[in-house]
Amino acid sequence: MSQVAGATRSAAGQRVKSLRIDWMLVLGAAILIAAGLMALYSEGIDKPGGSVFPKQLFNIVLGAVPFSFFLLVHPKLLQRQATAIYIVNIVLLLLVLVAGKHEMGAQRWVSFGPIRFEPSEVAKLLTVFTLASFFAMRQESIAKFSTFALSFAHVLAPMLLIAKQPHLGATLVLMAIWLSVCVAAGVPIRYVFGFIGVFLALFALVWETPGVLKEYQKDRVIGLLNPTDKDKGYQALRSQIAFGEGGVSGEGFKRGEQKMARFIPEQHNDFIFTVVGEEGGLIGCTLILIAYGFFFFRVWLVMFE
């Protein structure tokens, strides 16, 4: 019996060892999640229409399910199921166009009872897995242009489906994911820079073609490139004021005047960092950036160790 028990403990130990969990990486993620929750909690205080903090807290709990799955499942199994994962990705994006919910001029969300999610967000993660599998099966031909072209064909379908919603931001993020995986896989960098050049030229052409890009999409690009524009860069201008109000040490947790006055309409989304800047000041912003640096450093070690 003692030999059986010893063998069982040994097998369990081997399984734990085979997981190779980077606890520093988990710690970095936990710090960023906590900081994000604090910012959302502060942003939602006395907010007309209610805070998104409870929803985000629920999403984190819900996200523990796929987190645990990908933590425990060996990457080789995911590689063997790459075709099925790719099909699921496409089906989810097609589902948006068939039964997705319209909101703010776009059709991006799917609801299953109380659960509402954006398949484009899921597509980012699934594309990483399927692309990694794509390159893993072509290690001997990664330096060939044909492999680079086929990898683009691999991401083209989900990119077009996301662009159809329309969701320009997620489409560009998926393209950035593709190029990043190409670099990590060892694709010649000249192919990557060559594609970026061609893309910028085509984007300029599309910009001048009527009816291709919606006006609000153009406004967001203009606001990004020219944040001093009083109309298209309104949120960027107000965010600068919020950071200025924060100064070095900030106004204190839950005390941001710009936030309480609701001068930044969509502060809980892309501009949540302004809450940190106003209430935490330069010190708070620096700590968050250090946390991000630590997190990505651990990601880099996991990728290339």
Tab-separated table of N, CA, C and O in Angstrom, residues 10 66 167 182 201:
chain	number	residue	atom	x	y	z
A	10	SER	N	3.796	10.701	-6.213
A	10	SER	CA	4.793	11.044	-7.222
A	10	SER	C	4.138	11.491	-8.520
A	10	SER	O	4.559	12.465	-9.154
A	66	PRO	N	-12.517	29.880	-18.274
A	66	PRO	CA	-11.544	29.641	-19.357
A	66	PRO	C	-10.092	29.751	-18.883
A	66	PRO	O	-9.216	29.067	-19.408
A	167	HIS	N	-16.427	46.915	-36.463
A	167	HIS	CA	-15.586	47.140	-35.291
A	167	HIS	C	-14.155	47.348	-35.782
A	167	HIS	O	-13.352	46.408	-35.811
A	182	CYS	N	3.536	36.421	-36.056
A	182	CYS	CA	4.494	36.208	-37.141
A	182	CYS	C	5.920	36.472	-36.667
A	182	CYS	O	6.840	35.691	-36.939
A	201	ALA	N	-0.746	52.262	-47.225
A	201	ALA	CA	-1.112	52.818	-48.530
A	201	ALA	C	-2.567	52.508	-48.868
A	201	ALA	O	-3.306	53.380	-49.347
